[in-house]
Amino acid sequence: MAREHDSAEAVTLAVGDPPHGIAALARDADGTIRFAGGELTDEQDVVAPAGHEREVATAVCGWIARETPRRVRLEYVPEDAPTLDVAAAVLAESGYRVDRSRLITSPRLALPGDFETYVQGLGKKERHELRRKIRRLEKATRASFRWASEGERGATLDRFFALHRLSRGEKADFMTPDVERFFRNIADALAPLGRLRLGVLRAHDEDAAVLFAFVYRGTLALYNAAYDPALASLSIGIVGHAWAIREAIRERVDTYDLLRGDEPYKYDLGATDRWLGRLEATRP
């Protein structure tokens, strides 16, 4: 969970006995209850075993209603999850005025059984461009892609942060010491579970790009990436994604999730929209 503002109270709910679901919530100074996570969390929802999502969402929303906050705000919740529907029904029944809206897309793509089938499934223009960019990179230098081993994790994270700071504008400003600490904490927590993936694209005898990703329930989710801007002309960003997709297919992963934001490169890779929504409920 991302660090909340000092004025917010963190609330963690465990559902069931023994617990089989969890929700990380926050209560703001004005009493508003929301999902915890802040700007560093792309999607926010309850966590539950497959098939129990509605049950857990119902228990969490029931608890929220019994707390009788003046305001509830649930944001960046996948529309294909039951949580928004459940929250709307439970809170409306408890006397809240409920408003729902669509916030932003979180593009993803279904992965076939092999990489060539994936490439063939792209549009004609996108397929041509991807192949051209891969050939150009491989012609310019010996290039490769790998998942960093556990023994490489520390050095790979160091390179990831260094590449971020070579960037310009918002990307460079994003990687503050606090954010770096947040990334390291995530890596430390997920690596022992086998859910961390650090993808490394090597070119010109250096690690030129690092992708920070998670794998969970058949989905590889790209959380963040950093590239050497000096090699931008070789399209190491898009090639890095393509080779991460290739490796995910080899792992028999079903979905490549590019998380929230509608940047054009996501659609060039064949992703389609998956929407995240907002629910705001207020007491009269």
Tab-separated table of C-alpha atoms in Angstrom:
chain	number	residue	atom	x	y	z
A	1	MET	CA	0.000	0.000	0.000
A	2	ALA	CA	1.287	3.476	-0.834
A	3	ARG	CA	1.972	5.785	2.108
A	4	GLU	CA	-1.095	7.877	2.916
A	5	HIS	CA	-1.111	11.527	3.822
A	6	ASP	CA	-0.429	12.083	7.507
A	7	SER	CA	-3.996	13.349	7.958
A	8	ALA	CA	-5.492	10.032	6.788
A	9	GLU	CA	-6.121	7.018	8.991
A	10	ALA	CA	-5.220	3.677	7.427
A	11	VAL	CA	-7.864	0.962	7.828
A	12	THR	CA	-7.267	-2.671	6.858
A	13	LEU	CA	-10.274	-5.004	6.742
A	14	ALA	CA	-9.932	-8.784	6.756
A	15	VAL	CA	-13.019	-10.691	5.596
A	16	GLY	CA	-13.905	-14.188	6.793
A	17	ASP	CA	-12.761	-16.466	9.584
A	18	PRO	CA	-10.126	-17.460	8.745
A	19	PRO	CA	-9.657	-14.385	6.527
A	20	HIS	CA	-9.984	-14.992	2.800
A	21	GLY	CA	-10.328	-11.399	1.598
A	22	ILE	CA	-8.827	-8.042	2.394
A	23	ALA	CA	-9.348	-4.357	1.670
A	24	ALA	CA	-6.951	-1.504	2.326
A	25	LEU	CA	-8.945	1.637	3.113
A	26	ALA	CA	-8.215	5.135	4.339
A	27	ARG	CA	-10.309	7.560	6.365
A	28	ASP	CA	-9.504	11.187	5.576
A	29	ALA	CA	-9.575	13.991	8.114
A	30	ASP	CA	-13.063	15.014	6.932
A	31	GLY	CA	-14.334	11.461	7.503
A	32	THR	CA	-14.355	10.373	3.842
A	33	ILE	CA	-13.692	6.649	3.419
A	34	ARG	CA	-11.837	5.565	0.291
A	35	PHE	CA	-9.501	2.899	-0.956
A	36	ALA	CA	-5.936	3.459	0.202
A	37	GLY	CA	-3.144	3.633	-2.320
A	38	GLY	CA	-2.883	7.189	-3.522
A	39	GLU	CA	-1.255	8.204	-6.776
A	40	LEU	CA	1.120	5.225	-6.832
A	41	THR	CA	-1.672	2.659	-7.187
A	42	ASP	CA	-2.988	2.196	-10.722
A	43	GLU	CA	-6.044	0.154	-9.741
A	44	GLN	CA	-7.866	-0.081	-6.404
A	45	ASP	CA	-10.169	-2.887	-5.315
A	46	VAL	CA	-10.737	-5.568	-2.719
A	47	VAL	CA	-8.421	-8.563	-2.841
A	48	ALA	CA	-10.163	-11.924	-2.824
A	49	PRO	CA	-9.747	-15.475	-4.119
A	50	ALA	CA	-11.190	-16.109	-7.557
A	51	GLY	CA	-14.931	-16.558	-7.280
A	52	HIS	CA	-15.196	-14.743	-3.941
A	53	GLU	CA	-14.818	-11.156	-5.149
A	54	ARG	CA	-18.515	-10.282	-4.785
A	55	GLU	CA	-18.697	-11.835	-1.329
A	56	VAL	CA	-15.700	-9.846	-0.104
A	57	ALA	CA	-16.900	-6.624	-1.742
A	58	THR	CA	-20.292	-7.049	-0.066
A	59	ALA	CA	-18.711	-7.495	3.362
A	60	VAL	CA	-16.439	-4.476	2.886
A	61	CYS	CA	-19.229	-2.224	1.627
A	62	GLY	CA	-21.460	-3.368	4.483
A	63	TRP	CA	-18.784	-2.318	6.963
A	64	ILE	CA	-18.453	1.064	5.262
A	65	ALA	CA	-22.217	1.614	5.439
A	66	ARG	CA	-22.263	0.756	9.160
A	67	GLU	CA	-19.520	3.312	9.776
A	68	THR	CA	-21.932	5.962	8.365
A	69	PRO	CA	-19.321	8.319	6.894
A	70	ARG	CA	-20.712	11.459	5.272
A	71	ARG	CA	-18.844	10.596	2.090
A	72	VAL	CA	-17.466	7.502	0.357
A	73	ARG	CA	-15.139	7.768	-2.631
A	74	LEU	CA	-13.962	4.661	-4.471
A	75	GLU	CA	-11.726	5.460	-7.440
A	76	TYR	CA	-9.792	3.567	-10.133
A	77	VAL	CA	-11.864	0.432	-9.587
A	78	PRO	CA	-12.061	-1.943	-12.599
A	79	GLU	CA	-15.513	-1.803	-14.147
A	80	ASP	CA	-15.368	-5.533	-14.872
A	81	ALA	CA	-15.046	-6.284	-11.135
A	82	PRO	CA	-18.222	-6.527	-9.019
A	83	THR	CA	-17.130	-3.944	-6.464
A	84	LEU	CA	-18.714	-0.815	-7.957
A	85	ASP	CA	-22.047	-2.560	-8.532
A	86	VAL	CA	-22.020	-3.952	-5.002
A	87	ALA	CA	-21.050	-0.605	-3.451
A	88	ALA	CA	-23.771	1.234	-5.377
A	89	ALA	CA	-26.437	-1.209	-4.208
A	90	VAL	CA	-25.335	-1.421	-0.560
A	91	LEU	CA	-24.830	2.316	-0.099
A	92	ALA	CA	-28.027	3.296	-1.899
A	93	GLU	CA	-29.974	0.892	0.326
A	94	SER	CA	-28.347	2.587	3.329
A	95	GLY	CA	-29.631	5.983	2.257
A	96	TYR	CA	-26.673	7.379	0.373
A	97	ARG	CA	-26.884	9.337	-2.845
A	98	VAL	CA	-24.656	7.436	-5.251
A	99	ASP	CA	-22.951	8.814	-8.384
A	100	ARG	CA	-20.839	6.716	-10.723
A	101	SER	CA	-18.550	7.800	-13.525
A	102	ARG	CA	-15.886	6.388	-15.816
A	103	LEU	CA	-12.393	7.627	-14.972
A	104	ILE	CA	-9.683	6.298	-17.269
A	105	THR	CA	-8.743	3.298	-19.341
A	106	SER	CA	-6.248	0.630	-18.328
A	107	PRO	CA	-5.332	-1.109	-21.619
A	108	ARG	CA	-4.414	-4.794	-21.733
A	109	LEU	CA	-4.016	-7.533	-24.301
A	110	ALA	CA	-4.721	-11.236	-24.344
A	111	LEU	CA	-1.666	-13.338	-25.136
A	112	PRO	CA	-1.768	-16.271	-27.590
A	113	GLY	CA	0.300	-19.428	-27.357
A	114	ASP	CA	3.377	-18.148	-29.226
A	115	PHE	CA	5.060	-14.867	-30.083
A	116	GLU	CA	4.672	-15.104	-33.856
A	117	THR	CA	0.919	-15.545	-33.478
A	118	TYR	CA	0.905	-12.412	-31.318
A	119	VAL	CA	2.763	-10.413	-33.964
A	120	GLN	CA	0.513	-11.725	-36.728
A	121	GLY	CA	-2.505	-10.619	-34.730
A	122	LEU	CA	-1.469	-6.956	-34.797
A	123	GLY	CA	-2.831	-4.569	-37.402
A	124	LYS	CA	-0.867	-4.413	-40.646
A	125	LYS	CA	0.762	-1.068	-39.833
A	126	GLU	CA	1.552	-2.006	-36.230
A	127	ARG	CA	2.971	-5.389	-37.274
A	128	HIS	CA	5.226	-3.789	-39.890
A	129	GLU	CA	6.450	-1.111	-37.483
A	130	LEU	CA	7.209	-3.550	-34.683
A	131	ARG	CA	9.203	-5.850	-36.938
A	132	ARG	CA	11.057	-2.887	-38.421
A	133	LYS	CA	12.003	-1.569	-34.980
A	134	ILE	CA	13.205	-4.952	-33.781
A	135	ARG	CA	15.341	-5.415	-36.926
A	136	ARG	CA	16.803	-1.918	-36.588
A	137	LEU	CA	17.827	-2.511	-32.989
A	138	GLU	CA	19.326	-5.923	-33.741
A	139	LYS	CA	21.205	-4.496	-36.724
A	140	ALA	CA	22.628	-1.625	-34.668
A	141	THR	CA	23.882	-3.693	-31.746
A	142	ARG	CA	23.810	-7.066	-30.068
A	143	ALA	CA	20.570	-6.815	-28.100
A	144	SER	CA	18.920	-9.178	-25.668
A	145	PHE	CA	16.152	-9.305	-23.062
A	146	ARG	CA	15.939	-11.266	-19.806
A	147	TRP	CA	14.171	-11.368	-16.484
A	148	ALA	CA	16.717	-10.393	-13.863
A	149	SER	CA	17.583	-13.188	-11.452
A	150	GLU	CA	17.115	-12.826	-7.708
A	151	GLY	CA	20.858	-12.329	-7.351
A	152	GLU	CA	20.698	-9.430	-9.825
A	153	ARG	CA	17.751	-7.696	-8.140
A	154	GLY	CA	19.702	-5.067	-6.219
A	155	ALA	CA	21.895	-4.031	-9.145
A	156	THR	CA	18.933	-4.061	-11.539
A	157	LEU	CA	16.913	-1.795	-9.255
A	158	ASP	CA	19.891	0.553	-8.983
A	159	ARG	CA	20.022	0.714	-12.784
A	160	PHE	CA	16.255	1.269	-12.981
A	161	PHE	CA	16.508	4.318	-10.704
A	162	ALA	CA	19.576	5.644	-12.530
A	163	LEU	CA	17.765	5.409	-15.886
A	164	HIS	CA	14.761	7.226	-14.424
A	165	ARG	CA	17.011	10.093	-13.410
A	166	LEU	CA	18.468	10.290	-16.914
A	167	SER	CA	14.983	11.069	-18.189
A	168	ARG	CA	13.548	14.515	-18.697
A	169	GLY	CA	10.528	16.329	-17.346
A	170	GLU	CA	7.934	14.564	-15.215
A	171	LYS	CA	9.561	11.142	-15.523
A	172	ALA	CA	12.781	12.414	-13.966
A	173	ASP	CA	10.955	14.380	-11.265
A	174	PHE	CA	8.810	11.383	-10.366
A	175	MET	CA	11.643	9.332	-8.883
A	176	THR	CA	12.097	11.118	-5.554
A	177	PRO	CA	13.877	9.400	-2.651
A	178	ASP	CA	10.482	8.542	-1.120
A	179	VAL	CA	9.255	6.969	-4.363
A	180	GLU	CA	12.495	5.028	-4.754
A	181	ARG	CA	12.022	3.653	-1.248
A	182	PHE	CA	8.445	2.680	-2.159
A	183	PHE	CA	9.661	0.727	-5.227
A	184	ARG	CA	12.329	-1.058	-3.196
A	185	ASN	CA	9.768	-2.027	-0.553
A	186	ILE	CA	7.460	-3.458	-3.229
A	187	ALA	CA	10.327	-5.422	-4.747
A	188	ASP	CA	11.352	-6.782	-1.341
A	189	ALA	CA	7.782	-7.866	-0.593
A	190	LEU	CA	6.943	-9.471	-3.939
A	191	ALA	CA	10.229	-11.095	-4.934
A	192	PRO	CA	10.012	-13.895	-2.293
A	193	LEU	CA	6.489	-14.682	-3.565
A	194	GLY	CA	7.737	-15.075	-7.135
A	195	ARG	CA	5.563	-12.177	-8.339
A	196	LEU	CA	8.215	-9.590	-9.190
A	197	ARG	CA	9.558	-9.339	-12.734
A	198	LEU	CA	12.410	-6.994	-13.620
A	199	GLY	CA	12.841	-7.081	-17.387
A	200	VAL	CA	16.230	-5.978	-18.680
A	201	LEU	CA	16.915	-5.003	-22.282
A	202	ARG	CA	20.630	-5.002	-22.938
A	203	ALA	CA	22.091	-3.020	-25.850
A	204	HIS	CA	25.535	-1.601	-26.603
A	205	ASP	CA	26.926	-3.714	-23.743
A	206	GLU	CA	24.827	-2.031	-21.072
A	207	ASP	CA	21.429	-2.431	-19.463
A	208	ALA	CA	19.595	0.131	-21.574
A	209	ALA	CA	16.058	-0.400	-20.282
A	210	VAL	CA	14.465	-1.884	-17.180
A	211	LEU	CA	10.795	-2.835	-16.873
A	212	PHE	CA	9.296	-3.145	-13.388
A	213	ALA	CA	6.391	-5.585	-13.519
A	214	PHE	CA	4.286	-8.011	-11.492
A	215	VAL	CA	2.896	-11.412	-12.401
A	216	TYR	CA	-0.314	-12.546	-10.688
A	217	ARG	CA	-3.131	-14.892	-11.637
A	218	GLY	CA	-1.938	-15.292	-15.199
A	219	THR	CA	-1.399	-11.569	-15.781
A	220	LEU	CA	1.884	-9.729	-16.284
A	221	ALA	CA	1.258	-6.115	-15.248
A	222	LEU	CA	3.760	-3.499	-16.339
A	223	TYR	CA	4.018	-1.053	-13.439
A	224	ASN	CA	6.841	1.204	-14.612
A	225	ALA	CA	9.772	1.348	-17.010
A	226	ALA	CA	12.902	3.398	-17.560
A	227	TYR	CA	15.087	3.726	-20.648
A	228	ASP	CA	18.379	5.302	-21.649
A	229	PRO	CA	17.298	8.435	-23.561
A	230	ALA	CA	20.515	8.302	-25.595
A	231	LEU	CA	19.162	5.174	-27.293
A	232	ALA	CA	15.674	6.496	-27.975
A	233	SER	CA	16.301	6.426	-31.726
A	234	LEU	CA	16.563	2.627	-31.507
A	235	SER	CA	13.035	2.321	-30.065
A	236	ILE	CA	14.248	0.383	-27.045
A	237	GLY	CA	11.006	1.224	-25.262
A	238	ILE	CA	8.626	-0.488	-27.670
A	239	VAL	CA	11.064	-3.332	-28.361
A	240	GLY	CA	11.454	-3.871	-24.628
A	241	HIS	CA	7.695	-4.271	-24.320
A	242	ALA	CA	7.572	-6.659	-27.253
A	243	TRP	CA	10.286	-8.852	-25.793
A	244	ALA	CA	8.615	-8.762	-22.365
A	245	ILE	CA	5.476	-10.027	-24.118
A	246	ARG	CA	7.541	-12.762	-25.762
A	247	GLU	CA	8.902	-13.877	-22.384
A	248	ALA	CA	5.445	-13.705	-20.792
A	249	ILE	CA	4.112	-15.989	-23.521
A	250	ARG	CA	6.929	-18.440	-22.791
A	251	GLU	CA	5.785	-18.428	-19.155
A	252	ARG	CA	2.236	-19.241	-20.312
A	253	VAL	CA	0.938	-15.908	-19.022
A	254	ASP	CA	-2.533	-15.109	-20.375
A	255	THR	CA	-2.621	-11.291	-20.246
A	256	TYR	CA	-0.229	-8.362	-20.619
A	257	ASP	CA	-1.619	-5.439	-18.623
A	258	LEU	CA	-0.228	-1.993	-19.391
A	259	LEU	CA	-2.148	-0.391	-16.523
A	260	ARG	CA	-3.851	2.947	-16.553
A	261	GLY	CA	-3.333	5.605	-19.187
A	262	ASP	CA	-4.101	5.811	-22.899
A	263	GLU	CA	-0.610	6.349	-24.293
A	264	PRO	CA	-0.496	5.483	-28.030
A	265	TYR	CA	2.260	2.865	-27.708
A	266	LYS	CA	-0.124	0.625	-25.755
A	267	TYR	CA	-2.480	0.385	-28.715
A	268	ASP	CA	0.466	-0.086	-31.094
A	269	LEU	CA	1.191	-3.224	-29.066
A	270	GLY	CA	-2.364	-4.427	-29.637
A	271	ALA	CA	-3.916	-3.522	-26.284
A	272	THR	CA	-7.629	-2.780	-25.925
A	273	ASP	CA	-9.384	-0.657	-23.332
A	274	ARG	CA	-10.390	-1.909	-19.907
A	275	TRP	CA	-12.056	0.873	-17.960
A	276	LEU	CA	-11.606	2.031	-14.377
A	277	GLY	CA	-14.466	3.788	-12.661
A	278	ARG	CA	-15.341	5.980	-9.696
A	279	LEU	CA	-18.151	5.820	-7.181
A	280	GLU	CA	-18.958	8.763	-4.943
A	281	ALA	CA	-21.626	8.383	-2.272
A	282	THR	CA	-22.848	11.094	0.093
A	283	ARG	CA	-25.364	11.127	2.902
A	284	PRO	CA	-28.209	13.648	2.527
